[in-house]
Coordinates of C-alpha atoms and ligand atoms in Angstrom, one line a residue:
M1 CA 3.9 -6.2 -13.2
N2 CA 5.0 -9.2 -15.1
R3 CA 7.8 -8.9 -17.6
E4 CA 7.1 -12.2 -19.5
E5 CA 3.4 -11.3 -20.0
N6 CA 4.4 -7.8 -21.3
I7 CA 7.1 -9.3 -23.6
N8 CA 4.3 -11.5 -25.0
Q9 CA 2.4 -8.4 -26.0
L10 CA 5.3 -7.5 -28.3
K11 CA 4.8 -10.7 -30.3
D12 CA 1.6 -9.3 -31.9
S13 CA 3.1 -7.1 -34.5
S14 CA -0.3 -6.3 -36.0
K15 CA -1.3 -4.3 -33.0
I16 CA -1.1 -0.5 -33.4
W17 CA -0.3 1.3 -30.1
D18 CA -1.6 4.8 -29.7
I19 CA 1.7 5.9 -28.0
A20 CA 5.1 4.2 -27.8
V21 CA 7.4 5.8 -25.2
I22 CA 11.1 5.4 -25.4
G23 CA 12.7 5.8 -21.9
G24 CA 11.7 4.6 -18.4
G25 CA 12.9 7.5 -16.3
S26 CA 10.5 10.1 -14.7
S27 CA 9.7 11.7 -18.1
G28 CA 8.7 8.6 -20.0
L29 CA 6.8 7.3 -17.0
G30 CA 4.9 10.6 -16.7
V31 CA 3.9 10.2 -20.4
A32 CA 2.8 6.6 -19.9
L33 CA 0.8 7.5 -16.8
D34 CA -1.0 10.4 -18.4
A35 CA -1.7 8.5 -21.7
I36 CA -3.3 5.6 -19.8
S37 CA -5.3 8.1 -17.7
R38 CA -6.9 9.2 -21.0
G39 CA -7.7 5.6 -22.2
L40 CA -5.0 5.5 -24.8
S41 CA -3.1 2.3 -25.4
V42 CA 0.6 2.8 -24.5
I43 CA 3.8 0.9 -24.4
L44 CA 6.9 2.0 -22.6
L45 CA 10.3 0.7 -23.5
E46 CA 13.3 1.2 -21.2
K47 CA 16.7 -0.1 -22.4
A48 CA 18.1 -0.7 -18.8
D49 CA 16.0 -0.7 -15.6
F50 CA 13.4 1.8 -14.7
A51 CA 15.1 5.0 -13.4
K52 CA 18.6 3.5 -14.1
G53 CA 19.5 6.9 -15.6
T54 CA 19.2 10.4 -13.9
S55 CA 15.9 9.5 -12.3
S56 CA 17.5 7.4 -9.5
R57 CA 20.3 10.0 -8.9
S58 CA 18.4 13.1 -7.9
T59 CA 18.6 15.1 -4.6
K60 CA 15.3 13.4 -3.6
L61 CA 13.4 16.6 -3.4
V62 CA 9.8 17.2 -4.5
H63 CA 10.1 20.9 -4.7
G64 CA 9.0 24.1 -6.3
G65 CA 12.6 25.2 -6.5
V66 CA 13.7 28.0 -4.2
R67 CA 16.5 28.6 -6.6
Y68 CA 14.2 29.2 -9.6
L69 CA 12.1 31.6 -7.5
A70 CA 15.4 33.6 -6.8
Q71 CA 15.8 33.6 -10.6
G72 CA 12.3 35.0 -11.1
D73 CA 10.9 31.9 -12.8
V74 CA 7.5 32.4 -11.0
M75 CA 5.4 30.2 -13.4
L76 CA 7.7 27.3 -13.1
V77 CA 7.7 27.5 -9.3
L78 CA 3.9 27.8 -9.2
E79 CA 3.5 24.7 -11.5
A80 CA 6.0 22.7 -9.5
L81 CA 4.4 23.6 -6.1
K82 CA 1.1 22.4 -7.4
E83 CA 2.6 19.1 -8.6
R84 CA 4.5 18.8 -5.3
G85 CA 1.2 19.1 -3.3
M86 CA -0.6 16.6 -5.5
L87 CA 2.2 14.1 -5.3
L88 CA 2.2 14.2 -1.5
K89 CA -1.5 13.4 -1.6
N90 CA -1.3 10.7 -4.3
A91 CA 1.8 8.9 -3.0
P92 CA 2.0 9.5 0.8
H93 CA 4.0 6.4 1.2
L94 CA 6.8 7.8 -1.0
A95 CA 6.8 11.5 -0.6
H96 CA 6.5 13.5 2.6
D97 CA 7.1 17.0 4.1
Q98 CA 10.7 17.8 5.0
P99 CA 11.6 20.9 7.0
F100 CA 14.7 22.7 5.7
I101 CA 16.8 25.1 7.7
I102 CA 19.0 27.8 6.2
P103 CA 21.5 28.9 8.8
I104 CA 21.7 32.7 8.9
Y105 CA 25.0 34.6 9.5
T106 CA 24.1 38.2 8.3
W107 CA 21.2 40.6 8.6
F108 CA 20.9 40.8 4.9
D109 CA 20.5 37.0 4.6
R110 CA 17.9 37.1 7.4
I111 CA 15.7 39.6 5.6
Q112 CA 16.3 38.1 2.1
Y113 CA 15.5 34.5 3.0
S114 CA 12.7 35.3 5.4
V115 CA 10.9 37.3 2.7
G116 CA 11.7 35.0 -0.2
L117 CA 10.5 31.9 1.6
K118 CA 7.3 33.6 2.9
L119 CA 6.6 34.2 -0.8
Y120 CA 7.5 30.6 -1.7
D121 CA 5.1 29.4 1.0
W122 CA 2.3 31.8 0.0
M123 CA 2.7 30.6 -3.7
S124 CA 1.9 27.0 -2.6
G125 CA -1.5 28.2 -1.4
R126 CA -3.8 25.5 0.0
L127 CA -1.1 22.9 -0.9
S128 CA 1.4 24.5 1.5
L129 CA 3.3 22.0 3.6
G130 CA 3.9 24.3 6.5
K131 CA 4.7 27.9 7.3
S132 CA 8.2 29.3 6.8
E133 CA 9.6 31.2 9.8
F134 CA 12.7 32.7 11.4
I135 CA 14.0 30.7 14.4
S136 CA 16.5 31.9 17.1
K137 CA 20.1 30.8 17.3
K138 CA 19.2 28.5 20.2
E139 CA 16.4 26.8 18.3
T140 CA 18.6 26.4 15.2
I141 CA 21.3 24.7 17.3
K142 CA 18.7 22.5 18.9
R143 CA 17.4 21.4 15.5
I144 CA 20.8 21.1 13.8
P145 CA 23.2 20.4 16.7
A146 CA 26.1 20.1 14.3
V147 CA 25.7 23.5 12.5
L148 CA 28.6 25.9 12.6
Q149 CA 27.8 28.2 15.6
K150 CA 30.4 30.9 15.1
G151 CA 28.6 34.1 13.9
L152 CA 25.3 32.2 13.7
M153 CA 22.2 34.5 14.1
G154 CA 19.5 32.0 13.7
G155 CA 17.9 30.1 10.9
V156 CA 15.0 30.3 8.4
V157 CA 12.8 27.2 8.3
Y158 CA 10.8 26.3 5.2
H159 CA 9.1 23.2 4.0
D160 CA 9.5 21.1 0.8
G161 CA 8.8 17.5 -0.2
Q162 CA 11.2 14.6 -0.1
F163 CA 10.8 11.3 -1.8
D164 CA 12.4 8.0 -2.9
D165 CA 13.0 8.7 -6.6
A166 CA 13.6 5.1 -8.0
R167 CA 10.8 3.7 -6.0
L168 CA 8.4 6.3 -7.2
A169 CA 9.5 5.4 -10.8
L170 CA 8.7 1.8 -10.0
D171 CA 5.3 2.6 -8.5
I172 CA 4.4 4.8 -11.4
A173 CA 5.3 2.0 -13.7
Q174 CA 3.1 -0.3 -11.7
T175 CA 0.2 2.2 -11.7
A176 CA 0.3 2.5 -15.5
D177 CA 0.7 -1.3 -15.9
E178 CA -2.2 -2.0 -13.6
A179 CA -4.3 0.5 -15.7
G180 CA -3.5 -1.4 -18.9
A181 CA -0.2 0.0 -20.2
C182 CA 2.5 -2.4 -21.4
I183 CA 5.6 -1.4 -19.4
L184 CA 9.0 -3.1 -20.1
N185 CA 12.5 -2.8 -18.7
Y186 CA 15.6 -4.1 -20.6
T187 CA 14.1 -3.4 -24.0
K188 CA 16.2 -1.2 -26.2
V189 CA 14.8 0.8 -29.1
S190 CA 17.2 0.3 -32.0
S191 CA 15.5 2.0 -34.9
L192 CA 12.5 4.1 -35.9
E193 CA 10.2 2.9 -38.8
K194 CA 8.8 5.4 -41.3
N195 CA 6.2 5.4 -44.1
E196 CA 6.9 6.6 -47.6
S197 CA 6.1 10.2 -46.6
G198 CA 8.8 10.0 -43.9
K199 CA 6.4 9.9 -41.0
I200 CA 7.1 7.7 -38.1
I201 CA 4.8 4.7 -37.9
G202 CA 6.6 2.5 -35.4
L203 CA 10.0 1.3 -34.2
K204 CA 12.2 -1.8 -33.7
V205 CA 12.9 -2.9 -30.2
Q206 CA 15.3 -5.5 -28.8
D207 CA 14.7 -7.6 -25.7
V208 CA 18.1 -7.0 -24.1
L209 CA 17.9 -10.2 -22.0
S210 CA 16.9 -12.7 -24.8
G211 CA 18.4 -10.7 -27.7
K212 CA 15.1 -11.1 -29.7
K213 CA 14.0 -8.2 -31.9
Y214 CA 10.4 -7.1 -32.4
P215 CA 8.9 -4.6 -34.8
L216 CA 6.1 -2.5 -33.3
Q217 CA 3.6 -0.1 -34.8
A218 CA 2.6 3.2 -33.0
K219 CA 0.6 6.3 -34.0
M220 CA 2.8 8.5 -31.9
V221 CA 6.4 7.9 -30.7
V222 CA 7.8 9.8 -27.7
N223 CA 11.5 10.3 -27.2
A224 CA 11.9 10.6 -23.4
T225 CA 15.5 9.5 -23.1
G226 CA 16.9 12.4 -21.0
V227 CA 20.6 13.0 -21.8
F228 CA 20.3 10.3 -24.6
A229 CA 17.7 12.3 -26.5
D230 CA 20.3 13.2 -29.3
K231 CA 20.8 9.5 -30.1
I232 CA 17.1 9.1 -30.8
L233 CA 16.9 12.4 -32.7
Q234 CA 19.8 11.2 -34.9
M235 CA 18.1 7.8 -35.4
D236 CA 15.3 9.9 -36.8
N237 CA 17.5 12.2 -38.8
P238 CA 21.3 11.4 -39.0
E239 CA 21.9 15.1 -39.8
A240 CA 20.1 16.4 -36.7
P241 CA 22.4 18.7 -34.8
K242 CA 23.3 17.8 -31.2
M243 CA 21.0 19.5 -28.8
I244 CA 22.2 18.3 -25.4
Q245 CA 25.3 18.9 -23.3
P246 CA 25.3 16.7 -20.2
S247 CA 26.1 18.3 -16.9
Q248 CA 26.9 16.2 -13.9
G249 CA 25.7 16.5 -10.4
I250 CA 27.1 14.3 -7.6
H251 CA 26.0 13.5 -4.1
L252 CA 27.9 12.1 -1.1
V253 CA 26.2 9.9 1.4
M254 CA 27.3 9.9 5.0
D255 CA 26.0 9.2 8.5
L256 CA 23.1 11.2 9.8
D257 CA 25.0 12.4 12.8
F258 CA 26.9 14.9 10.7
L259 CA 23.8 17.1 11.1
G260 CA 22.6 15.6 14.3
G261 CA 18.8 16.1 13.7
T262 CA 16.0 15.2 11.4
D263 CA 15.8 18.7 9.7
A264 CA 17.6 19.2 6.4
L265 CA 20.3 21.9 5.9
M266 CA 20.1 24.2 2.9
I267 CA 23.1 26.3 1.9
P268 CA 21.6 28.8 -0.6
K269 CA 24.8 30.1 -2.2
T270 CA 27.9 28.0 -2.7
R271 CA 31.3 29.2 -4.1
D272 CA 30.1 28.4 -7.6
G273 CA 26.7 30.1 -7.0
R274 CA 24.7 27.0 -6.6
V275 CA 22.6 25.5 -3.8
L276 CA 23.9 22.7 -1.6
F277 CA 21.6 20.4 0.4
A278 CA 22.3 18.0 3.2
V279 CA 19.1 16.0 3.5
P280 CA 18.3 13.1 5.9
W281 CA 17.2 10.1 3.7
H282 CA 16.6 6.5 4.7
G283 CA 18.6 6.9 7.9
K284 CA 21.6 8.5 6.1
L285 CA 22.6 12.1 5.0
V286 CA 22.6 12.9 1.3
V287 CA 24.8 15.9 0.5
G288 CA 25.0 17.6 -2.9
T289 CA 25.2 18.7 -5.6
T290 CA 27.6 19.9 -8.3
D291 CA 27.4 21.2 -11.9
T292 CA 30.2 19.9 -14.1
L293 CA 30.0 19.7 -17.9
R294 CA 30.6 16.2 -19.3
E295 CA 31.1 15.3 -22.9
K296 CA 29.1 12.1 -23.3
P297 CA 25.8 10.8 -22.0
R298 CA 26.4 7.8 -19.8
L299 CA 24.1 5.5 -17.8
E300 CA 26.7 5.1 -15.1
P301 CA 28.5 8.4 -14.8
E302 CA 31.3 8.7 -12.3
A303 CA 32.0 11.5 -9.8
L304 CA 35.2 13.5 -10.4
Q305 CA 37.7 13.9 -7.5
K306 CA 37.3 17.7 -7.7
E307 CA 33.5 17.4 -7.3
I308 CA 34.0 15.2 -4.2
D309 CA 36.4 17.7 -2.7
F310 CA 34.0 20.6 -3.5
V311 CA 31.0 19.0 -1.7
L312 CA 33.1 18.0 1.3
E313 CA 34.6 21.5 1.6
T314 CA 31.3 23.3 1.1
A315 CA 29.4 21.2 3.6
G316 CA 32.4 21.3 6.0
G317 CA 32.2 25.1 6.0
Y318 CA 28.8 24.9 7.7
L319 CA 29.4 22.0 10.1
T320 CA 31.2 21.7 13.4
R321 CA 32.7 18.3 12.4
K322 CA 34.1 18.5 8.9
P323 CA 33.3 15.3 6.9
T324 CA 36.3 13.7 5.2
R325 CA 36.6 11.1 2.4
S326 CA 36.6 8.3 5.0
D327 CA 33.2 9.4 6.2
V328 CA 31.6 8.9 2.8
K329 CA 29.6 5.7 2.5
A330 CA 28.7 6.1 -1.1
V331 CA 29.0 8.6 -4.0
F332 CA 26.6 8.8 -6.9
A333 CA 26.4 10.9 -10.0
G334 CA 23.6 11.9 -12.3
L335 CA 23.4 13.9 -15.6
R336 CA 21.1 16.8 -16.4
P337 CA 20.5 17.7 -20.0
L338 CA 21.8 21.3 -20.7
A339 CA 21.3 23.0 -24.1
R340 CA 24.5 22.5 -26.1
P341 CA 26.0 25.8 -27.2
K342 CA 25.4 26.9 -30.8
E343 CA 28.3 26.5 -33.2
G344 CA 31.0 29.1 -32.5
S345 CA 29.7 29.9 -28.9
T346 CA 31.2 28.5 -25.7
K347 CA 28.2 29.2 -23.5
T348 CA 25.9 26.4 -22.4
K349 CA 22.5 27.4 -21.3
E350 CA 20.4 25.2 -19.0
I351 CA 17.3 24.1 -20.9
S352 CA 14.8 25.9 -18.8
R353 CA 13.7 23.6 -16.0
S354 CA 10.3 24.2 -17.5
H355 CA 10.3 21.2 -19.8
K356 CA 10.1 21.4 -23.6
V357 CA 8.2 19.3 -26.1
I358 CA 9.7 19.3 -29.6
V359 CA 8.0 17.8 -32.7
S360 CA 10.3 16.7 -35.5
D361 CA 9.3 16.7 -39.2
S362 CA 8.8 12.9 -39.0
G363 CA 6.3 13.4 -36.1
L364 CA 8.8 12.2 -33.5
V365 CA 7.9 13.9 -30.2
T366 CA 10.8 14.7 -27.9
L367 CA 10.2 15.6 -24.3
T368 CA 13.2 17.2 -22.6
G369 CA 14.2 19.2 -19.5
G370 CA 11.9 19.6 -16.6
K371 CA 12.4 17.9 -13.3
W372 CA 11.2 14.9 -11.3
T373 CA 8.7 16.9 -9.4
T374 CA 6.8 17.9 -12.5
F375 CA 6.9 14.4 -14.2
R376 CA 3.1 14.2 -14.4
K377 CA 2.6 17.6 -15.9
M378 CA 5.4 16.9 -18.4
G379 CA 3.5 13.8 -19.4
E380 CA 0.2 15.6 -19.7
D381 CA 1.8 18.3 -21.9
T382 CA 3.3 15.7 -24.2
V383 CA 0.2 13.6 -24.6
D384 CA -1.6 16.9 -25.5
Y385 CA 0.3 16.6 -28.8
F386 CA -1.5 13.4 -29.7
K387 CA -4.1 15.3 -31.7
Q388 CA -1.5 17.2 -33.7
I389 CA 0.4 14.0 -34.5
T390 CA -2.6 11.6 -35.2
G391 CA -5.6 13.8 -35.9
E392 CA -7.5 12.0 -33.2
S393 CA -8.7 13.8 -30.1
P394 CA -7.8 12.1 -26.8
A395 CA -9.9 12.3 -23.7
S396 CA -8.8 15.0 -21.3
S397 CA -6.0 14.2 -18.8
N398 CA -7.0 12.4 -15.6
S399 CA -3.6 11.9 -14.1
L400 CA -3.7 14.7 -11.6
D401 CA -5.8 12.8 -9.0
M402 CA -4.5 9.3 -9.9
K403 CA -3.4 7.5 -6.8
I404 CA 0.1 5.9 -7.2
H405 CA 0.5 2.2 -6.7
G406 CA 0.9 1.4 -3.0
F407 CA -1.3 4.3 -1.9
T408 CA -2.8 3.8 1.6
E409 CA -3.6 6.0 4.5
N410 CA -2.5 3.3 6.9
L411 CA 1.2 3.5 6.6
L412 CA 3.4 1.1 8.5
E413 CA 6.4 2.3 10.5
G414 CA 10.1 2.2 9.5
H415 CA 11.3 1.1 6.2
W416 CA 8.0 -0.6 5.5
K417 CA 6.4 2.8 4.9
I418 CA 7.7 3.1 1.3
Y419 CA 6.0 -0.1 0.3
G420 CA 2.6 1.5 1.2
N421 CA -0.1 -1.1 0.7
D422 CA 2.3 -3.7 -0.5
A423 CA 4.0 -4.0 2.9
K424 CA 1.5 -6.5 4.2
A425 CA 2.0 -8.8 1.2
I426 CA 5.8 -8.7 1.6
K427 CA 5.4 -9.6 5.2
A428 CA 3.2 -12.5 4.2
I429 CA 6.0 -13.7 1.8
A430 CA 8.4 -13.6 4.8
K431 CA 6.2 -16.1 6.6
E432 CA 6.6 -18.7 3.7
K433 CA 10.2 -19.5 4.7
A434 CA 12.2 -18.8 7.8
E435 CA 15.2 -17.6 5.9
W436 CA 13.1 -15.0 4.1
E437 CA 12.6 -13.3 7.4
E438 CA 16.3 -12.7 7.8
K439 CA 18.0 -9.4 7.3
L440 CA 20.1 -8.9 4.2
H441 CA 22.7 -6.8 6.1
P442 CA 23.1 -6.1 9.8
D443 CA 23.2 -2.3 9.2
F444 CA 20.0 -2.2 7.1
P445 CA 16.4 -3.2 8.0
N446 CA 15.6 -4.9 4.7
I447 CA 14.8 -8.6 4.7
A448 CA 15.2 -11.4 2.2
A449 CA 11.4 -11.4 1.4
E450 CA 11.8 -8.0 -0.2
V451 CA 14.1 -9.5 -2.8
I452 CA 11.6 -12.2 -3.5
W453 CA 8.9 -9.6 -3.8
A454 CA 11.0 -7.4 -6.2
V455 CA 11.6 -10.4 -8.5
R456 CA 7.9 -11.5 -8.4
N457 CA 6.2 -8.2 -8.7
E458 CA 8.6 -5.4 -9.6
M459 CA 10.5 -6.8 -12.7
A460 CA 13.8 -7.0 -10.9
V461 CA 16.0 -9.2 -13.1
K462 CA 19.6 -8.2 -12.0
V463 CA 21.2 -7.9 -8.6
E464 CA 21.8 -4.2 -9.3
D465 CA 18.0 -3.7 -9.9
V466 CA 17.4 -4.9 -6.3
L467 CA 20.4 -3.3 -4.5
S468 CA 20.3 0.0 -6.3
R469 CA 16.7 0.8 -7.1
R470 CA 14.2 -1.6 -5.3
I471 CA 16.0 -1.2 -2.0
R472 CA 18.6 1.5 -2.0
I473 CA 21.6 0.0 -0.2
L474 CA 24.0 0.7 -3.1
I475 CA 23.6 4.4 -2.9
L476 CA 23.4 4.5 0.9
D477 CA 26.5 2.4 1.6
A478 CA 28.4 0.9 -1.4
Q479 CA 30.5 -1.5 0.7
A480 CA 27.4 -2.8 2.5
A481 CA 25.8 -3.4 -0.9
I482 CA 28.9 -5.3 -2.2
D483 CA 28.8 -7.5 1.0
T484 CA 25.0 -8.1 0.5
A485 CA 25.3 -9.0 -3.2
P486 CA 26.0 -12.8 -2.8
K487 CA 22.9 -13.2 -0.7
V488 CA 20.7 -11.3 -3.1
A489 CA 22.1 -13.2 -6.1
Q490 CA 21.3 -16.5 -4.4
L491 CA 17.7 -15.4 -3.6
M492 CA 17.1 -14.1 -7.1
A493 CA 18.6 -17.2 -8.7
S494 CA 16.2 -19.5 -6.8
E495 CA 13.2 -17.4 -7.8
L496 CA 14.3 -16.9 -11.5
Q497 CA 15.6 -20.5 -11.8
K498 CA 19.1 -19.4 -12.6
D499 CA 22.3 -21.5 -12.2
E500 CA 25.7 -20.9 -10.5
K501 CA 27.1 -19.4 -13.7
W502 CA 24.4 -16.7 -13.7
I503 CA 25.2 -16.0 -10.0
S504 CA 28.9 -15.6 -10.7
Q505 CA 28.3 -13.3 -13.7
E506 CA 25.9 -11.2 -11.8
L507 CA 28.4 -10.8 -9.0
V508 CA 31.1 -9.7 -11.4
D509 CA 28.7 -7.2 -13.0
F510 CA 27.6 -5.9 -9.7
Q511 CA 31.1 -5.5 -8.3
K512 CA 32.1 -3.5 -11.4
T513 CA 29.2 -1.1 -11.0
A514 CA 29.4 -0.8 -7.2
E515 CA 33.0 0.1 -7.2
K516 CA 32.0 3.4 -8.9
Y517 CA 30.0 4.2 -5.8
L518 CA 33.0 3.7 -3.4
I519 CA 35.2 6.6 -2.6
K520 CA 39.0 6.5 -2.7
K521 CA 40.1 7.4 0.9
Ligands
LIG1 C1 22.2 15.8 -9.7 C2 20.7 16.0 -10.0 C3 19.8 16.3 -9.0 C4 18.5 16.4 -9.2 N1 17.6 16.6 -8.1 C5 16.3 16.8 -8.4 C6 15.4 16.9 -7.3 O1 15.8 16.8 -6.1 N2 14.1 17.1 -7.5 C7 13.6 17.1 -8.8 O2 12.4 17.3 -9.0 N3 14.4 16.9 -9.9 C8 15.8 16.7 -9.7 N4 16.6 16.5 -10.7 C9 16.1 16.4 -12.1 C10 15.5 15.1 -12.4 O3 16.2 14.0 -11.7 C11 15.5 14.8 -13.9 O4 14.7 15.9 -14.5 C12 14.8 13.5 -14.3 O5 15.2 12.4 -13.5 C13 15.0 13.3 -15.7 O6 14.3 12.1 -16.1 P1 14.3 11.6 -17.6 O7 13.3 10.5 -17.7 O8 14.2 12.7 -18.5 O9 15.8 11.0 -17.8 P2 16.4 9.6 -17.3 O10 16.0 9.3 -15.9 O11 17.9 9.7 -17.6 O12 15.7 8.5 -18.2 C14 16.0 8.3 -19.6 C15 15.9 6.8 -19.8 O13 15.9 6.6 -21.2 C16 16.5 5.3 -21.4 N5 16.9 5.1 -22.8 C17 17.9 5.8 -23.5 N6 18.0 5.4 -24.7 C18 17.1 4.4 -24.9 C19 16.7 3.5 -26.0 N7 17.3 3.6 -27.1 N8 15.7 2.6 -25.8 C20 15.1 2.5 -24.6 N9 15.4 3.3 -23.5 C21 16.4 4.2 -23.7 C22 17.7 5.3 -20.4 O14 18.1 4.0 -20.1 C23 17.1 6.1 -19.2 O15 16.6 5.2 -18.2 C24 18.0 16.4 -10.5 C25 18.9 16.1 -11.6 C26 20.2 15.9 -11.3 C27 21.2 15.6 -12.5

């Protein structure tokens, strides 16, 4: 995936793309993947880095959604379970089976969760990841040694998927790019172009790094900008009412020994009626989440103190050792798009997790809602509108069986696993220079060659791209990321031929961002 080559494709303003996608999160990438699977020409424009928004800030679950089953949304759960199963097949390097344990303290809970999760398991059919079952108190303590034992009756085990969200985004981007799509980060869509009948025929995009602007023609334009969807809708029609109310969810990252095993803990009903997860991930424990209304969409939302307190208190209620602020290695926040209340009402309603595709009078197609797990189906459902918008019939979707970049059945051990088939090539880079074999930080397995690889092949152009989304040190341990930044900046500067001034600016920018992931003790 080469940014310069793809920017060059923007220079041909006479080219008419079949589909132009705005937004490089899971939704936009799903559209690009499905479009290319049907032989359509597609360009994807992301104003920051791939998955910089909500798509790198999830709970990291590829799931049917036990919560949605409890709410009776059977169709949504069935759809998500199918997508979950296929993703684990198509990207075994990035998504795997994760057993979850619900600790049981009452008979009612034992019956309720045993029956509910049997149904969940049954619904996944031949794509099931493993049977759900009730386990004894002794077995529960063996598997989660740190679980609160007072009143514990046992646990219900069930299976869901777990993944690396930002890396999946990158690998989908690469899959689409390799199949012929033009995929670009740091390109911001600044306006939409219309013909005399008011129909969209293209857009203007700015290369954020060079400042250059390019006009671009497209038969169909897709707005896949998550919580920023209103901005594009208002670009299309300044009178368009606001549709979206962002709602924030935060996660705290701490040492794995707060659980003491490799199973995840699921708390099905918190004080505010939500679900709380504590999930082992890249050698740490990710705990969350919350649901707090925020006024404005932001690319770098910040956790509120009351959210941090809530997560610590709720998790602490189920663990023998209560985590405190000083145990938190990093905090990260993401925004989900809720439906804004209608004028005069105060109620917000979650846009059903089953996504929506909305077509404006201008032909702008907006994809909203949904979840990471269903990114591919969301893409397919959006590309299905191609005929309505253009009058041309596309081939049928072929994305369900598409292997994701890096796919291999011979996975390497340790942190190399997530690179899949690329791991060998990165190890070969490490052999080019002795210093590229060195670790970036003593507490993490990542080596310098991974930075070189990210610059050469994964469109990493800023220190944050590497430390937050190519390797995930920023969200695993914010202080460790700050300590690693100078080394990463040096390595990137040598590859990108940048000077000392660039390095200093990058370090200032990174420090400013990383401080938001540190917690005040
Ligand atoms: C706290 C939390 C936990 C979650 N956990 C899970 C989970 O465990 N499993 C799961 O399946 N789902 C989960 N979800 C849902 C999932 O993360 C989201 O559905 C998904 O990431 C949304 O992706 P998106 O592409 O719609 O939005 P985003 O990822 O926000 O992408 C939108 C992109 O559009 C870009 N953009 C905006 N304006 C422009 C412009 N003018 N030009 C170019 N680009 C632009 C932005 O920079 C951004 O990158 C979770 C969500 C939250 C908030």
